[in-house]
CSV table of C-alpha atoms in Angstrom, one decimal:
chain,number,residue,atom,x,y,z
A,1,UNK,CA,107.2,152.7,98.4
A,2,UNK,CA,106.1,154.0,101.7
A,3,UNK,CA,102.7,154.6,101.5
A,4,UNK,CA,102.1,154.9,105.9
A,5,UNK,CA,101.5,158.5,104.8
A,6,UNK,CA,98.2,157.8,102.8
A,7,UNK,CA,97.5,154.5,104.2
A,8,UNK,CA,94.1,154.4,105.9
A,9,UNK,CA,93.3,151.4,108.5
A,10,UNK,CA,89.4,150.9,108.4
A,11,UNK,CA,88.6,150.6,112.0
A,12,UNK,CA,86.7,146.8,113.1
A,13,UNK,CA,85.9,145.7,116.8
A,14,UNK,CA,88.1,143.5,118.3
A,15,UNK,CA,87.6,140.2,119.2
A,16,UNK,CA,88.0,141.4,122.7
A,17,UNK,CA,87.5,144.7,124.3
A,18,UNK,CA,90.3,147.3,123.9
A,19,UNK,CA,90.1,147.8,127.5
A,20,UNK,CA,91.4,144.1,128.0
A,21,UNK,CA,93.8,144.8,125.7
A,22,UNK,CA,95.4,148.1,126.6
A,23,UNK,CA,95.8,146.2,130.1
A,24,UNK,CA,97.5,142.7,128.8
A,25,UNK,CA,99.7,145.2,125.8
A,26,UNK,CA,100.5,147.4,129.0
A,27,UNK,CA,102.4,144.0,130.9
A,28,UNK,CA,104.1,143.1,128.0
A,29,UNK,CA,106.8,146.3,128.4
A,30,UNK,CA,107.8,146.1,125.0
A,31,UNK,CA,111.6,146.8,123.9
A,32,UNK,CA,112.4,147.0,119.7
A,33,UNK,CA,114.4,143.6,120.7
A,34,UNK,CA,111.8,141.9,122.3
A,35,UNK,CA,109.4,142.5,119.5
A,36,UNK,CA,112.2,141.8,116.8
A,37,UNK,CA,112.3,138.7,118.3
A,38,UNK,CA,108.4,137.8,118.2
A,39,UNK,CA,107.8,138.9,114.4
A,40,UNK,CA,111.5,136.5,113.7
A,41,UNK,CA,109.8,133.7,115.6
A,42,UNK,CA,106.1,133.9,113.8
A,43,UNK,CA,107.9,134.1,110.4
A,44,UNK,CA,110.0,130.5,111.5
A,45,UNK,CA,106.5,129.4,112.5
A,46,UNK,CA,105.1,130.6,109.4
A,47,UNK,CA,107.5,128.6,107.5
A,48,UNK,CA,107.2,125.3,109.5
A,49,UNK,CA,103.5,125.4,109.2
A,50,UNK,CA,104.0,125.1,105.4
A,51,UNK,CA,106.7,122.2,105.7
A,52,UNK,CA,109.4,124.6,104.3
A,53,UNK,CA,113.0,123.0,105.0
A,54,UNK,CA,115.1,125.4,107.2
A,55,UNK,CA,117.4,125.9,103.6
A,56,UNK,CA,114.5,127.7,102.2
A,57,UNK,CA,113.4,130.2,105.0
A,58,UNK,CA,114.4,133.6,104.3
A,59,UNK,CA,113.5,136.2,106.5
A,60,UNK,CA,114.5,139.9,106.5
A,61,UNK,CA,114.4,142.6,108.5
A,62,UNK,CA,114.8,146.3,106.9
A,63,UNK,CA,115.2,149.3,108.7
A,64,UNK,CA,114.7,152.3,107.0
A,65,UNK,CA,115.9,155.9,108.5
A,66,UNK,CA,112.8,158.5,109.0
A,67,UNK,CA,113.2,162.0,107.1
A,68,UNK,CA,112.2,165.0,108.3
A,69,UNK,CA,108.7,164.3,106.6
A,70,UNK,CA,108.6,159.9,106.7
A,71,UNK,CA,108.6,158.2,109.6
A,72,UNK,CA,111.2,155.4,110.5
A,73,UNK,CA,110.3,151.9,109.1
A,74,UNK,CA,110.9,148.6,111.0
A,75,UNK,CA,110.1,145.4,108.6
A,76,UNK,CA,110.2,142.0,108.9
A,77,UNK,CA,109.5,140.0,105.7
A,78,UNK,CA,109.3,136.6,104.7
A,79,UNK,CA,107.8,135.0,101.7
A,80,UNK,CA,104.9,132.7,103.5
A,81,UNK,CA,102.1,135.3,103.3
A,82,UNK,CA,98.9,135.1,104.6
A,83,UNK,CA,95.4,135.2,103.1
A,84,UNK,CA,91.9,136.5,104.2
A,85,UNK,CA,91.3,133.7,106.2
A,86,UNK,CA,94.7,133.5,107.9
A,87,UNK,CA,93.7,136.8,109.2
A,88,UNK,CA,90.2,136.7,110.4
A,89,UNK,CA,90.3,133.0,112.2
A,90,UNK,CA,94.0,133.5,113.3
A,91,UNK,CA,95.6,136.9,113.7
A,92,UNK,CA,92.5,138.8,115.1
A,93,UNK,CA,92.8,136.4,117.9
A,94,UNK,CA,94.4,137.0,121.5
A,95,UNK,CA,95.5,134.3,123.8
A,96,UNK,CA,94.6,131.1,122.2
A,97,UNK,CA,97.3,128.6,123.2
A,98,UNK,CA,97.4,126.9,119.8
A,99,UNK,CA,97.7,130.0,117.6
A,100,UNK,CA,101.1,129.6,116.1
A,101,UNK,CA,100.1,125.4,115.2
A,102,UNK,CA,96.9,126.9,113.4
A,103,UNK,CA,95.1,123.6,113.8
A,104,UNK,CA,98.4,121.7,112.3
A,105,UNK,CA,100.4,119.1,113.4
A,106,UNK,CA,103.5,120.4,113.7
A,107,UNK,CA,106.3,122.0,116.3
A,108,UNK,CA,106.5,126.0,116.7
A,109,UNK,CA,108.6,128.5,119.0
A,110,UNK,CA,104.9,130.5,119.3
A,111,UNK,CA,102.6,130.5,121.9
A,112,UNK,CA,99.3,132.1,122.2
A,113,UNK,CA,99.4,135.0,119.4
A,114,UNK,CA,99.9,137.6,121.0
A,115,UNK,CA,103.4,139.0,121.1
A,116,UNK,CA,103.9,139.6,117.6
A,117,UNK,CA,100.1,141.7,117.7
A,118,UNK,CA,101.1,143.8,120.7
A,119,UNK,CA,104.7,144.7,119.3
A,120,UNK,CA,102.8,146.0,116.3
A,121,UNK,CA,100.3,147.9,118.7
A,122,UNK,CA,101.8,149.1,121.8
A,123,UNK,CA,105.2,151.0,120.2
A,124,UNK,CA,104.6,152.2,117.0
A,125,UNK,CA,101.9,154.7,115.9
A,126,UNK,CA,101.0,153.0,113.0
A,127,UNK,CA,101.7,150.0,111.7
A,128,UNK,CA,100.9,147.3,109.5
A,129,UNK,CA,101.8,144.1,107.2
A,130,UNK,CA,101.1,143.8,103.8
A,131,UNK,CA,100.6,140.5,102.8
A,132,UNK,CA,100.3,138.6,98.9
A,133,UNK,CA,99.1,135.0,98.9
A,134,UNK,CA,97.0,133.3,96.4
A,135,UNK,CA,97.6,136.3,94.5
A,136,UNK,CA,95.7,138.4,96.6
A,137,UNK,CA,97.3,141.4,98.6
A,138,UNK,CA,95.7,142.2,102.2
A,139,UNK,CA,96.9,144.4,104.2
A,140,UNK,CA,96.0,144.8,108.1
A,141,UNK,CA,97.2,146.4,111.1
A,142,UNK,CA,96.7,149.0,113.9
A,143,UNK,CA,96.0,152.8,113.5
A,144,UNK,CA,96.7,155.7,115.2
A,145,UNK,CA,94.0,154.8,118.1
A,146,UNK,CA,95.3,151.0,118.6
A,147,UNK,CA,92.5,150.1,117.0
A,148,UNK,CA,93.0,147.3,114.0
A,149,UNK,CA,91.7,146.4,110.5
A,150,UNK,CA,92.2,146.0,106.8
A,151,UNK,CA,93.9,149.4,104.8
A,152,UNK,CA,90.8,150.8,102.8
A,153,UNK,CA,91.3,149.3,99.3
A,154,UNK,CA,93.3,146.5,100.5
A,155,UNK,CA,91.1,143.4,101.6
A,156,UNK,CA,91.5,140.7,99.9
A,157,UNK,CA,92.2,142.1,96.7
A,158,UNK,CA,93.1,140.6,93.2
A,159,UNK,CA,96.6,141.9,92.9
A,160,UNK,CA,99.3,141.2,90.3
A,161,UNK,CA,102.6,139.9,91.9
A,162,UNK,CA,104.6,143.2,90.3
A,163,UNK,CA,101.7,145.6,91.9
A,164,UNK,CA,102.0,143.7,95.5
A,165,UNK,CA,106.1,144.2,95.5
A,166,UNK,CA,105.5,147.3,94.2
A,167,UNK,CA,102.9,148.4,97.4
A,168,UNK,CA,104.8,146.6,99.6
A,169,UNK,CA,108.0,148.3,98.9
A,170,UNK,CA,110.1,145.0,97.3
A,171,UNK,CA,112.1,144.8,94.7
A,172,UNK,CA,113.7,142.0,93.1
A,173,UNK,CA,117.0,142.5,94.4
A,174,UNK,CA,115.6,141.9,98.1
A,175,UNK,CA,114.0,138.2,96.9
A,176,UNK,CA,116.2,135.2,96.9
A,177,UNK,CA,116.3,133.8,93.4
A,178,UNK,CA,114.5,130.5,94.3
A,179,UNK,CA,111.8,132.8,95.8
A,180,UNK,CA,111.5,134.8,93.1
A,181,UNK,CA,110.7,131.7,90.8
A,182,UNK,CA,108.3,130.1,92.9
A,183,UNK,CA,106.6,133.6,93.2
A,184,UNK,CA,106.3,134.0,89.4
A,185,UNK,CA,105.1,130.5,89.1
A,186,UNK,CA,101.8,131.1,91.7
């Protein structure tokens, strides 16, 4: 389902100035690579901070072909998900050194957050995740003006597993079986 067409970011400040930002996202001289590379590492160091054995990390990237009416879609999707929290004390954050531990124990290919952020805000328009955990749906991201924040209707929202495939554009076919019953099973 792409929605990017009726899908509304709600504007918040940043944790730092946009100024500040436009100059460190304007050094990073994004490619599609580079940034392929960034949202393949934070899903590995999503996985490790839940202790999931290297069998059971599945991580996909989808590209879609724009229309004359859609744009093109670049995904990245693993089953770890984040939550509310996850994305106010973690992902609004810039530069902290110990952003991809998140206060664990534990070793990660991340550094300090931001490549990952900037991918998503210096080379595409829009763009955004959509996230289900604890069977809540969130999605968050960056508009039009760089500017990031939760999709009007979608902040930590009660949410069905079905409806938050069904928003995120997933359908069984694209979930490992083993997935598939751990997600059915909370």
């Amino acid at each position: 389902m792409n929605q990017s067409a009726t899908l509304r970011i709600k504007e918040e400040p940043n944790v730092y100035h946009d100024n500040i930002l436009d100059i460190w996202g304007n050094d990073f001289n994004f490619s599609h690579e580079k940034g392929l590379a960034e949202w393949l590492k934070n899903s590995v160091d999503a996985y490790r901070r839940v202790g999931a054995p290297d069998k059971d990390q599945y991580i996909i990237f989808r590209f879609t072909d724009g229309t004359q009416s859609t744009a093109p879609v670049i995904e990245c999707v693993d089953f770890v998900g984040m939550d509310y929290i996850d994305i106010e004390k973690a992902f609004k954050w810039w530069g902290d050194p110990d952003a991809a531990k998140r206060g664990k124990k534990v070793r990660v290919y991340g550094g300090h957050g931001n490549g990952g952020k900037f991918y998503m805000r210096q080379m595409f328009q829009q763009s955004y995740f959509v996230t289900y955990k604890g069977g809540k749906i969130n999605i968050f991201g960056f508009n039009e003006n760089r500017k990031y924040g939760f999709a009007e209707d979608y902040k930590d929202r009660k949410t069905p597993l079905a409806e938050a495939l069904k928003v995120a554009g997933i359908n069984n076919s694209l979930i490992p079986n083993a997935v598939l019953r751990q997600l059915e099973h909370g």
